């Protein structure tokens, strides 16, 4: 494979220089299995695992490779295997909170240039979900693009686009009908050679169908929609990097209806900058927008210039982040306490051993 086809640039070559002296080669993570990875290199694709040293030094889940990562590895060409020794610093990452009771970052896709936020124009069309996805997209460091699929199922596409524009201010919006190749030409500028696009959206939004049409043939499984609620069947079960014949790269992801936030303060500010600009006009700098006099936010809600459901979602996302921060702080405190307890135990055992 050609590394430039995979997104390799002079800046990546500069970042990789320290590993050249160690006889390591670059590769890009294409697929993440439970404890293994499919990685693309100039020699082809390999089934890879992380080295013992990398596993030992990893402090959290985000320290392990993720789909889209560039890694330094050794190849065993004869058996199609490789060992990953390091993960290169990421230029962007789309993260969410991993499932489970312990707060933990899960990287959905990394080193992405553009994020296609895919939403279907059917009964499952949801502006509040778009706001949530936009928040994490802005936080990722990649450029968000809103792709409204299944335009054939919408009675008034122009009205739907206007609604989306009200919550995705300044974000490019494209309505497409992928099965008929309608509107796909507008997506071409984002998918140049070596450019990486991640597709994010809920199940049945049409991500896999979109990838198949952009590729030119069926490379991803697709499913229909359920008749009872117009929601799609879950077809993509893992994150995967797809290399297009034209040289662009697409990262398909499983549908994520319950997308929990992770470290998205800047993303909220970018997604809801209209509300935050309004809040700056309040009489008091610490205004809670409840009973304070001279509150510009309350005035906006009263005169209809600020939509109540949008403001409620803004408050909801902020509360979610605050809860996550409190829970993460307790987790860090518990981990620190356990670490020092272990150190003191080792010191005590060492002291008692010396006494005898």
mmCIF file of C-alpha atoms in Angstrom:
data_model
loop_
_atom_site.group_PDB
_atom_site.id
_atom_site.type_symbol
_atom_site.label_atom_id
_atom_site.label_comp_id
_atom_site.label_asym_id
_atom_site.label_seq_id
_atom_site.Cartn_x
_atom_site.Cartn_y
_atom_site.Cartn_z
ATOM 1 C CA UNK A 1 0.000 0.000 0.000
ATOM 2 C CA UNK A 2 1.027 3.592 -0.601
ATOM 3 C CA UNK A 3 1.418 5.433 2.711
ATOM 4 C CA UNK A 4 0.258 8.694 1.095
ATOM 5 C CA UNK A 5 -2.934 6.850 0.116
ATOM 6 C CA UNK A 6 -3.413 6.150 3.829
ATOM 7 C CA UNK A 7 -2.958 9.794 4.809
ATOM 8 C CA UNK A 8 0.798 9.916 5.451
ATOM 9 C CA UNK A 9 2.208 13.458 5.233
ATOM 10 C CA UNK A 10 5.597 15.146 5.821
ATOM 11 C CA UNK A 11 4.445 16.106 9.318
ATOM 12 C CA UNK A 12 3.761 12.454 10.134
ATOM 13 C CA UNK A 13 7.203 11.553 8.777
ATOM 14 C CA UNK A 14 8.754 14.146 11.108
ATOM 15 C CA UNK A 15 6.849 12.739 14.077
ATOM 16 C CA UNK A 16 7.989 9.225 13.157
ATOM 17 C CA UNK A 17 11.727 9.979 12.906
ATOM 18 C CA UNK A 18 12.610 8.754 16.462
ATOM 19 C CA UNK A 19 11.208 5.321 15.556
ATOM 20 C CA UNK A 20 13.209 5.021 12.321
ATOM 21 C CA UNK A 21 16.383 4.548 14.378
ATOM 22 C CA UNK A 22 14.700 1.623 16.150
ATOM 23 C CA UNK A 23 13.985 -0.158 12.861
ATOM 24 C CA UNK A 24 10.246 0.295 13.303
ATOM 25 C CA UNK A 25 7.868 0.986 10.406
ATOM 26 C CA UNK A 26 4.682 3.098 10.271
ATOM 27 C CA UNK A 27 1.218 1.647 9.955
ATOM 28 C CA UNK A 28 -2.364 2.819 10.322
ATOM 29 C CA UNK A 29 -5.012 1.096 12.425
ATOM 30 C CA UNK A 30 -7.874 -0.017 10.177
ATOM 31 C CA UNK A 31 -9.875 -2.266 12.489
ATOM 32 C CA UNK A 32 -9.985 -2.886 16.226
ATOM 33 C CA UNK A 33 -10.780 -6.368 17.503
ATOM 34 C CA UNK A 34 -11.059 -7.272 21.188
ATOM 35 C CA UNK A 35 -7.328 -7.534 21.840
ATOM 36 C CA UNK A 36 -6.014 -7.405 18.279
ATOM 37 C CA UNK A 37 -5.852 -4.865 15.458
ATOM 38 C CA UNK A 38 -5.874 -4.918 11.677
ATOM 39 C CA UNK A 39 -3.173 -2.496 10.530
ATOM 40 C CA UNK A 40 -2.217 -1.246 7.055
ATOM 41 C CA UNK A 41 1.437 -0.716 6.101
ATOM 42 C CA UNK A 42 3.399 -0.388 2.854
ATOM 43 C CA UNK A 43 3.842 -4.180 2.928
ATOM 44 C CA UNK A 44 0.088 -4.846 3.142
ATOM 45 C CA UNK A 45 -2.273 -5.512 6.017
ATOM 46 C CA UNK A 46 -1.310 -7.328 9.206
ATOM 47 C CA UNK A 47 -3.001 -8.705 12.292
ATOM 48 C CA UNK A 48 -1.276 -6.894 15.149
ATOM 49 C CA UNK A 49 -1.115 -6.842 18.924
ATOM 50 C CA UNK A 50 0.437 -4.310 21.284
ATOM 51 C CA UNK A 51 3.828 -4.979 22.807
ATOM 52 C CA UNK A 52 4.187 -5.908 26.451
ATOM 53 C CA UNK A 53 5.915 -2.591 27.147
ATOM 54 C CA UNK A 54 3.109 -0.563 25.587
ATOM 55 C CA UNK A 55 0.540 -2.570 27.529
ATOM 56 C CA UNK A 56 2.474 -2.018 30.760
ATOM 57 C CA UNK A 57 2.857 1.734 30.201
ATOM 58 C CA UNK A 58 -0.779 2.310 29.191
ATOM 59 C CA UNK A 59 -2.524 4.058 32.067
ATOM 60 C CA UNK A 60 -5.991 4.162 30.534
ATOM 61 C CA UNK A 61 -8.031 2.919 27.619
ATOM 62 C CA UNK A 62 -7.188 5.967 25.473
ATOM 63 C CA UNK A 63 -3.481 5.024 25.582
ATOM 64 C CA UNK A 64 -4.181 1.987 23.385
ATOM 65 C CA UNK A 65 -4.450 2.224 19.585
ATOM 66 C CA UNK A 66 -7.756 3.292 18.040
ATOM 67 C CA UNK A 67 -9.057 3.165 14.479
ATOM 68 C CA UNK A 68 -7.330 5.904 12.484
ATOM 69 C CA UNK A 69 -4.183 5.944 14.635
ATOM 70 C CA UNK A 70 -0.702 5.920 13.135
ATOM 71 C CA UNK A 71 1.514 3.458 15.004
ATOM 72 C CA UNK A 72 5.127 2.307 15.064
ATOM 73 C CA UNK A 73 5.455 -1.460 14.647
ATOM 74 C CA UNK A 74 7.557 -4.429 13.679
ATOM 75 C CA UNK A 75 6.286 -6.724 10.933
ATOM 76 C CA UNK A 76 6.524 -10.487 10.629
ATOM 77 C CA UNK A 77 5.767 -10.659 6.957
ATOM 78 C CA UNK A 78 5.988 -14.447 6.715
ATOM 79 C CA UNK A 79 3.011 -15.014 9.032
ATOM 80 C CA UNK A 80 1.106 -11.762 8.439
ATOM 81 C CA UNK A 81 1.540 -10.594 12.034
ATOM 82 C CA UNK A 82 2.885 -7.412 13.611
ATOM 83 C CA UNK A 83 3.662 -5.948 17.027
ATOM 84 C CA UNK A 84 2.677 -2.356 17.878
ATOM 85 C CA UNK A 85 5.282 -0.553 19.985
ATOM 86 C CA UNK A 86 3.957 3.029 20.054
ATOM 87 C CA UNK A 87 1.038 5.244 19.078
ATOM 88 C CA UNK A 88 1.929 8.532 17.368
ATOM 89 C CA UNK A 89 0.394 11.719 18.862
ATOM 90 C CA UNK A 90 -3.118 12.239 17.490
ATOM 91 C CA UNK A 91 -4.016 15.337 15.484
ATOM 92 C CA UNK A 92 -7.713 14.883 16.257
ATOM 93 C CA UNK A 93 -9.887 12.387 18.078
ATOM 94 C CA UNK A 94 -13.604 11.814 18.380
ATOM 95 C CA UNK A 95 -14.234 10.547 21.904
ATOM 96 C CA UNK A 96 -17.233 9.509 23.938
ATOM 97 C CA UNK A 97 -17.676 8.127 27.411
ATOM 98 C CA UNK A 98 -17.327 4.348 27.342
ATOM 99 C CA UNK A 99 -20.147 2.185 28.649
ATOM 100 C CA UNK A 100 -19.834 1.132 32.278
ATOM 101 C CA UNK A 101 -19.969 2.630 35.753
ATOM 102 C CA UNK A 102 -16.366 3.883 35.738
ATOM 103 C CA UNK A 103 -15.813 7.096 33.727
ATOM 104 C CA UNK A 104 -13.482 6.198 30.859
ATOM 105 C CA UNK A 105 -12.699 7.730 27.482
ATOM 106 C CA UNK A 106 -13.396 5.664 24.379
ATOM 107 C CA UNK A 107 -11.834 6.970 21.172
ATOM 108 C CA UNK A 108 -14.231 6.311 18.308
ATOM 109 C CA UNK A 109 -11.933 7.580 15.547
ATOM 110 C CA UNK A 110 -8.642 9.474 15.404
ATOM 111 C CA UNK A 111 -6.621 11.614 12.975
ATOM 112 C CA UNK A 112 -9.801 12.610 11.177
ATOM 113 C CA UNK A 113 -9.946 15.651 8.878
ATOM 114 C CA UNK A 114 -13.735 15.825 8.518
ATOM 115 C CA UNK A 115 -16.655 14.351 10.450
ATOM 116 C CA UNK A 116 -19.784 13.508 8.473
ATOM 117 C CA UNK A 117 -22.648 13.732 10.978
ATOM 118 C CA UNK A 118 -25.168 11.487 9.249
ATOM 119 C CA UNK A 119 -28.867 11.952 10.049
ATOM 120 C CA UNK A 120 -31.776 10.418 8.167
ATOM 121 C CA UNK A 121 -34.668 12.631 7.026
ATOM 122 C CA UNK A 122 -37.316 10.197 8.216
ATOM 123 C CA UNK A 123 -39.347 9.889 11.416
ATOM 124 C CA UNK A 124 -36.098 9.476 13.380
ATOM 125 C CA UNK A 125 -34.872 12.978 12.416
ATOM 126 C CA UNK A 126 -33.877 14.642 15.690
ATOM 127 C CA UNK A 127 -32.432 18.148 16.092
ATOM 128 C CA UNK A 128 -31.466 17.561 19.727
ATOM 129 C CA UNK A 129 -29.359 14.559 18.700
ATOM 130 C CA UNK A 130 -27.704 16.672 16.009
ATOM 131 C CA UNK A 131 -26.736 19.199 18.700
ATOM 132 C CA UNK A 132 -25.169 16.429 20.788
ATOM 133 C CA UNK A 133 -23.167 15.093 17.839
ATOM 134 C CA UNK A 134 -22.074 18.596 16.891
ATOM 135 C CA UNK A 135 -20.796 19.185 20.425
ATOM 136 C CA UNK A 136 -18.472 16.179 20.264
ATOM 137 C CA UNK A 137 -17.508 16.864 16.650
ATOM 138 C CA UNK A 138 -16.312 20.386 17.501
ATOM 139 C CA UNK A 139 -14.429 18.983 20.504
ATOM 140 C CA UNK A 140 -12.660 16.416 18.312
ATOM 141 C CA UNK A 141 -10.582 18.925 16.358
ATOM 142 C CA UNK A 142 -12.036 17.772 13.024
ATOM 143 C CA UNK A 143 -14.372 19.820 10.830
ATOM 144 C CA UNK A 144 -18.044 18.803 11.092
ATOM 145 C CA UNK A 145 -20.278 18.440 8.041
ATOM 146 C CA UNK A 146 -23.973 17.613 8.428
ATOM 147 C CA UNK A 147 -25.170 15.005 5.920
ATOM 148 C CA UNK A 148 -28.953 14.556 5.773
ATOM 149 C CA UNK A 149 -29.643 11.195 4.149
ATOM 150 C CA UNK A 150 -32.798 9.549 2.775
ATOM 151 C CA UNK A 151 -34.003 12.835 1.323
ATOM 152 C CA UNK A 152 -36.564 10.819 -0.664
ATOM 153 C CA UNK A 153 -38.421 10.099 2.591
ATOM 154 C CA UNK A 154 -38.870 13.772 3.458
ATOM 155 C CA UNK A 155 -41.846 15.799 2.199
ATOM 156 C CA UNK A 156 -40.066 19.141 2.594
ATOM 157 C CA UNK A 157 -36.278 18.848 2.377
ATOM 158 C CA UNK A 158 -35.745 22.610 2.272
ATOM 159 C CA UNK A 159 -37.649 23.074 5.535
ATOM 160 C CA UNK A 160 -35.596 20.306 7.185
ATOM 161 C CA UNK A 161 -32.365 21.964 6.028
ATOM 162 C CA UNK A 162 -33.542 25.305 7.464
ATOM 163 C CA UNK A 163 -34.233 23.603 10.806
ATOM 164 C CA UNK A 164 -30.768 22.066 10.774
ATOM 165 C CA UNK A 165 -29.176 25.410 9.918
ATOM 166 C CA UNK A 166 -30.727 26.885 13.072
ATOM 167 C CA UNK A 167 -28.791 24.446 15.295
ATOM 168 C CA UNK A 168 -25.700 23.871 13.106
ATOM 169 C CA UNK A 169 -24.802 27.487 12.458
ATOM 170 C CA UNK A 170 -21.874 27.811 10.054
ATOM 171 C CA UNK A 171 -21.648 24.050 9.454
ATOM 172 C CA UNK A 172 -21.957 22.829 5.827
ATOM 173 C CA UNK A 173 -25.220 20.907 5.317
ATOM 174 C CA UNK A 174 -25.881 18.514 2.429
ATOM 175 C CA UNK A 175 -29.107 16.616 1.765
ATOM 176 C CA UNK A 176 -28.564 13.399 -0.203
ATOM 177 C CA UNK A 177 -30.386 10.346 -1.501
ATOM 178 C CA UNK A 178 -27.515 7.872 -1.596
ATOM 179 C CA UNK A 179 -29.337 5.004 -3.330
ATOM 180 C CA UNK A 180 -30.054 7.302 -6.266
ATOM 181 C CA UNK A 181 -26.633 8.995 -6.067
ATOM 182 C CA UNK A 182 -28.469 12.295 -5.620
ATOM 183 C CA UNK A 183 -26.407 15.006 -3.932
ATOM 184 C CA UNK A 184 -23.281 12.872 -3.504
ATOM 185 C CA UNK A 185 -21.211 15.120 -5.761
ATOM 186 C CA UNK A 186 -21.325 17.765 -3.003
ATOM 187 C CA UNK A 187 -19.378 15.424 -0.704
ATOM 188 C CA UNK A 188 -16.483 14.907 -3.126
ATOM 189 C CA UNK A 189 -14.411 17.932 -1.975
ATOM 190 C CA UNK A 190 -14.101 16.454 1.522
ATOM 191 C CA UNK A 191 -12.749 13.117 0.259
ATOM 192 C CA UNK A 192 -9.485 13.887 -1.496
ATOM 193 C CA UNK A 193 -6.479 11.568 -1.601
ATOM 194 C CA UNK A 194 -5.112 10.929 1.881
ATOM 195 C CA UNK A 195 -8.007 12.776 3.550
ATOM 196 C CA UNK A 196 -9.837 10.957 6.341
ATOM 197 C CA UNK A 197 -13.575 11.300 6.940
ATOM 198 C CA UNK A 198 -15.378 9.658 9.866
ATOM 199 C CA UNK A 199 -19.091 8.913 9.535
ATOM 200 C CA UNK A 200 -21.077 9.209 12.747
ATOM 201 C CA UNK A 201 -24.765 8.751 13.322
ATOM 202 C CA UNK A 202 -27.401 6.529 14.858
ATOM 203 C CA UNK A 203 -28.353 3.076 13.549
ATOM 204 C CA UNK A 204 -30.122 3.197 10.228
ATOM 205 C CA UNK A 205 -28.995 6.723 9.375
ATOM 206 C CA UNK A 206 -27.471 5.390 6.157
ATOM 207 C CA UNK A 207 -23.737 5.496 6.923
ATOM 208 C CA UNK A 208 -22.919 2.120 5.358
ATOM 209 C CA UNK A 209 -25.053 2.812 2.280
ATOM 210 C CA UNK A 210 -23.258 6.142 1.876
ATOM 211 C CA UNK A 211 -19.861 4.424 2.079
ATOM 212 C CA UNK A 212 -20.897 1.857 -0.525
ATOM 213 C CA UNK A 213 -21.997 4.563 -2.968
ATOM 214 C CA UNK A 214 -18.845 6.614 -2.436
ATOM 215 C CA UNK A 215 -16.698 3.484 -2.870
ATOM 216 C CA UNK A 216 -18.478 2.397 -6.043
ATOM 217 C CA UNK A 217 -19.557 -1.053 -4.860
ATOM 218 C CA UNK A 218 -20.898 -2.770 -1.742
ATOM 219 C CA UNK A 219 -18.110 -3.042 0.831
ATOM 220 C CA UNK A 220 -20.255 -2.578 3.959
ATOM 221 C CA UNK A 221 -23.340 -4.535 5.023
ATOM 222 C CA UNK A 222 -26.577 -2.544 5.027
ATOM 223 C CA UNK A 223 -30.012 -3.099 6.520
ATOM 224 C CA UNK A 224 -33.504 -1.788 5.980
ATOM 225 C CA UNK A 225 -35.621 0.202 8.386
ATOM 226 C CA UNK A 226 -38.188 -1.082 10.869
ATOM 227 C CA UNK A 227 -41.739 -0.229 9.927
ATOM 228 C CA UNK A 228 -42.945 0.447 13.486
ATOM 229 C CA UNK A 229 -40.644 3.384 14.302
ATOM 230 C CA UNK A 230 -38.810 4.141 11.023
ATOM 231 C CA UNK A 231 -35.474 3.436 12.696
ATOM 232 C CA UNK A 232 -32.742 1.513 10.970
ATOM 233 C CA UNK A 233 -31.537 -1.963 11.726
ATOM 234 C CA UNK A 234 -28.107 -2.159 13.346
ATOM 235 C CA UNK A 235 -25.674 -3.375 10.661
ATOM 236 C CA UNK A 236 -22.211 -1.937 11.425
ATOM 237 C CA UNK A 237 -20.853 -3.616 14.559
ATOM 238 C CA UNK A 238 -17.320 -2.215 14.657
ATOM 239 C CA UNK A 239 -15.242 0.772 13.630
ATOM 240 C CA UNK A 240 -13.379 0.291 10.358
ATOM 241 C CA UNK A 241 -11.105 2.337 8.100
ATOM 242 C CA UNK A 242 -12.098 1.947 4.433
ATOM 243 C CA UNK A 243 -9.635 3.014 1.724
ATOM 244 C CA UNK A 244 -11.422 4.354 -1.348
ATOM 245 C CA UNK A 245 -10.124 3.572 -4.861
ATOM 246 C CA UNK A 246 -9.722 7.339 -5.359
ATOM 247 C CA UNK A 247 -7.402 7.577 -2.352
ATOM 248 C CA UNK A 248 -9.732 9.023 0.278
ATOM 249 C CA UNK A 249 -10.375 7.237 3.560
ATOM 250 C CA UNK A 250 -13.680 6.687 5.353
ATOM 251 C CA UNK A 251 -14.152 5.460 8.927
ATOM 252 C CA UNK A 252 -17.461 3.676 9.441
ATOM 253 C CA UNK A 253 -18.753 3.457 12.995
ATOM 254 C CA UNK A 254 -21.556 1.544 14.730
ATOM 255 C CA UNK A 255 -24.785 3.447 15.298
ATOM 256 C CA UNK A 256 -24.610 5.335 18.583
ATOM 257 C CA UNK A 257 -28.045 6.447 19.735
ATOM 258 C CA UNK A 258 -26.888 6.922 23.340
ATOM 259 C CA UNK A 259 -23.821 9.065 22.740
ATOM 260 C CA UNK A 260 -22.459 10.053 26.139
ATOM 261 C CA UNK A 261 -20.272 13.128 26.345
ATOM 262 C CA UNK A 262 -16.601 13.138 27.224
ATOM 263 C CA UNK A 263 -14.613 16.323 27.981
ATOM 264 C CA UNK A 264 -16.699 18.542 25.703
ATOM 265 C CA UNK A 265 -16.572 22.015 27.268
ATOM 266 C CA UNK A 266 -15.146 23.637 24.133
ATOM 267 C CA UNK A 267 -17.536 21.643 21.972
ATOM 268 C CA UNK A 268 -20.527 23.008 23.893
ATOM 269 C CA UNK A 269 -19.242 26.554 23.488
ATOM 270 C CA UNK A 270 -18.873 26.031 19.730
ATOM 271 C CA UNK A 271 -22.238 24.310 19.281
ATOM 272 C CA UNK A 272 -24.209 26.742 21.443
ATOM 273 C CA UNK A 273 -22.264 29.952 20.895
ATOM 274 C CA UNK A 274 -25.541 31.821 20.285
ATOM 275 C CA UNK A 275 -26.697 31.017 23.836
ATOM 276 C CA UNK A 276 -23.326 31.838 25.371
ATOM 277 C CA UNK A 277 -23.183 35.141 23.483
ATOM 278 C CA UNK A 278 -26.659 35.929 24.813
ATOM 279 C CA UNK A 279 -25.548 35.040 28.363
ATOM 280 C CA UNK A 280 -22.737 37.583 28.106
ATOM 281 C CA UNK A 281 -25.399 40.288 27.847
ATOM 282 C CA UNK A 282 -26.930 39.392 31.233
ATOM 283 C CA UNK A 283 -26.727 42.085 33.912
ATOM 284 C CA UNK A 284 -24.807 39.811 36.278
ATOM 285 C CA UNK A 285 -21.737 37.833 35.110
ATOM 286 C CA UNK A 286 -22.726 34.845 37.313
ATOM 287 C CA UNK A 287 -26.345 34.844 36.153
ATOM 288 C CA UNK A 288 -28.032 31.426 36.473
ATOM 289 C CA UNK A 289 -30.800 32.461 34.050
ATOM 290 C CA UNK A 290 -33.506 31.688 36.581
ATOM 291 C CA UNK A 291 -34.870 34.569 38.698
ATOM 292 C CA UNK A 292 -32.141 37.180 38.237
ATOM 293 C CA UNK A 293 -33.216 40.591 36.872
ATOM 294 C CA UNK A 294 -31.729 41.738 33.578
ATOM 295 C CA UNK A 295 -31.265 38.187 32.252
ATOM 296 C CA UNK A 296 -30.796 38.249 28.475
ATOM 297 C CA UNK A 297 -31.350 34.500 28.207
ATOM 298 C CA UNK A 298 -34.767 34.698 29.875
ATOM 299 C CA UNK A 299 -35.625 37.622 27.621
ATOM 300 C CA UNK A 300 -34.666 35.557 24.570
ATOM 301 C CA UNK A 301 -36.856 32.690 25.734
ATOM 302 C CA UNK A 302 -39.730 35.079 26.376
ATOM 303 C CA UNK A 303 -39.660 36.772 22.971
ATOM 304 C CA UNK A 304 -39.023 33.507 21.080
ATOM 305 C CA UNK A 305 -35.610 34.442 19.688
ATOM 306 C CA UNK A 306 -34.180 31.523 21.689
ATOM 307 C CA UNK A 307 -35.959 28.204 21.281
ATOM 308 C CA UNK A 308 -36.888 26.598 24.597
ATOM 309 C CA UNK A 309 -36.008 23.035 23.515
ATOM 310 C CA UNK A 310 -32.561 24.162 22.313
ATOM 311 C CA UNK A 311 -31.874 25.934 25.613
ATOM 312 C CA UNK A 312 -33.105 22.907 27.608
ATOM 313 C CA UNK A 313 -30.725 20.674 25.656
ATOM 314 C CA UNK A 314 -27.863 23.098 26.340
ATOM 315 C CA UNK A 315 -28.581 22.913 30.084
ATOM 316 C CA UNK A 316 -28.916 19.121 29.907
ATOM 317 C CA UNK A 317 -25.512 18.700 28.233
ATOM 318 C CA UNK A 318 -23.870 21.017 30.755
ATOM 319 C CA UNK A 319 -25.325 19.045 33.661
ATOM 320 C CA UNK A 320 -24.118 15.828 32.041
ATOM 321 C CA UNK A 321 -20.566 17.193 31.813
ATOM 322 C CA UNK A 322 -20.657 18.438 35.403
ATOM 323 C CA UNK A 323 -21.809 15.013 36.622
ATOM 324 C CA UNK A 324 -19.077 13.316 34.608
ATOM 325 C CA UNK A 325 -16.436 15.659 36.073
ATOM 326 C CA UNK A 326 -17.560 14.909 39.641
ATOM 327 C CA UNK A 327 -17.607 11.169 38.998
ATOM 328 C CA UNK A 328 -14.229 11.223 37.253
ATOM 329 C CA UNK A 329 -12.740 13.177 40.163
ATOM 330 C CA UNK A 330 -13.952 10.546 42.641
ATOM 331 C CA UNK A 331 -12.525 7.801 40.416
ATOM 332 C CA UNK A 332 -9.144 9.555 40.230
ATOM 333 C CA UNK A 333 -9.104 10.059 43.996
ATOM 334 C CA UNK A 334 -9.850 6.366 44.563
ATOM 335 C CA UNK A 335 -7.112 5.340 42.096
ATOM 336 C CA UNK A 336 -4.590 7.648 43.782
ATOM 337 C CA UNK A 337 -5.511 6.282 47.202
ATOM 338 C CA UNK A 338 -5.135 2.689 45.977
ATOM 339 C CA UNK A 339 -1.745 3.517 44.432
ATOM 340 C CA UNK A 340 -0.322 4.938 47.663
ATOM 341 C CA UNK A 341 -1.798 2.097 49.681
ATOM 342 C CA UNK A 342 0.075 -0.324 47.431
ATOM 343 C CA UNK A 343 3.312 1.696 47.747
ATOM 344 C CA UNK A 344 3.063 1.790 51.551
ATOM 345 C CA UNK A 345 2.418 -1.955 51.638
ATOM 346 C CA UNK A 346 5.520 -2.601 49.498
ATOM 347 C CA UNK A 347 7.594 -0.313 51.725
ATOM 348 C CA UNK A 348 6.356 -2.096 54.842
ATOM 349 C CA UNK A 349 7.163 -5.507 53.362
ATOM 350 C CA UNK A 350 10.622 -4.268 52.365
ATOM 351 C CA UNK A 351 11.227 -2.854 55.865
ATOM 352 C CA UNK A 352 10.108 -6.076 57.596
ATOM 353 C CA UNK A 353 12.219 -8.154 55.223
ATOM 354 C CA UNK A 354 15.326 -6.132 56.063
ATOM 355 C CA UNK A 355 14.692 -6.494 59.795
ATOM 356 C CA UNK A 356 14.822 -10.254 59.467
#
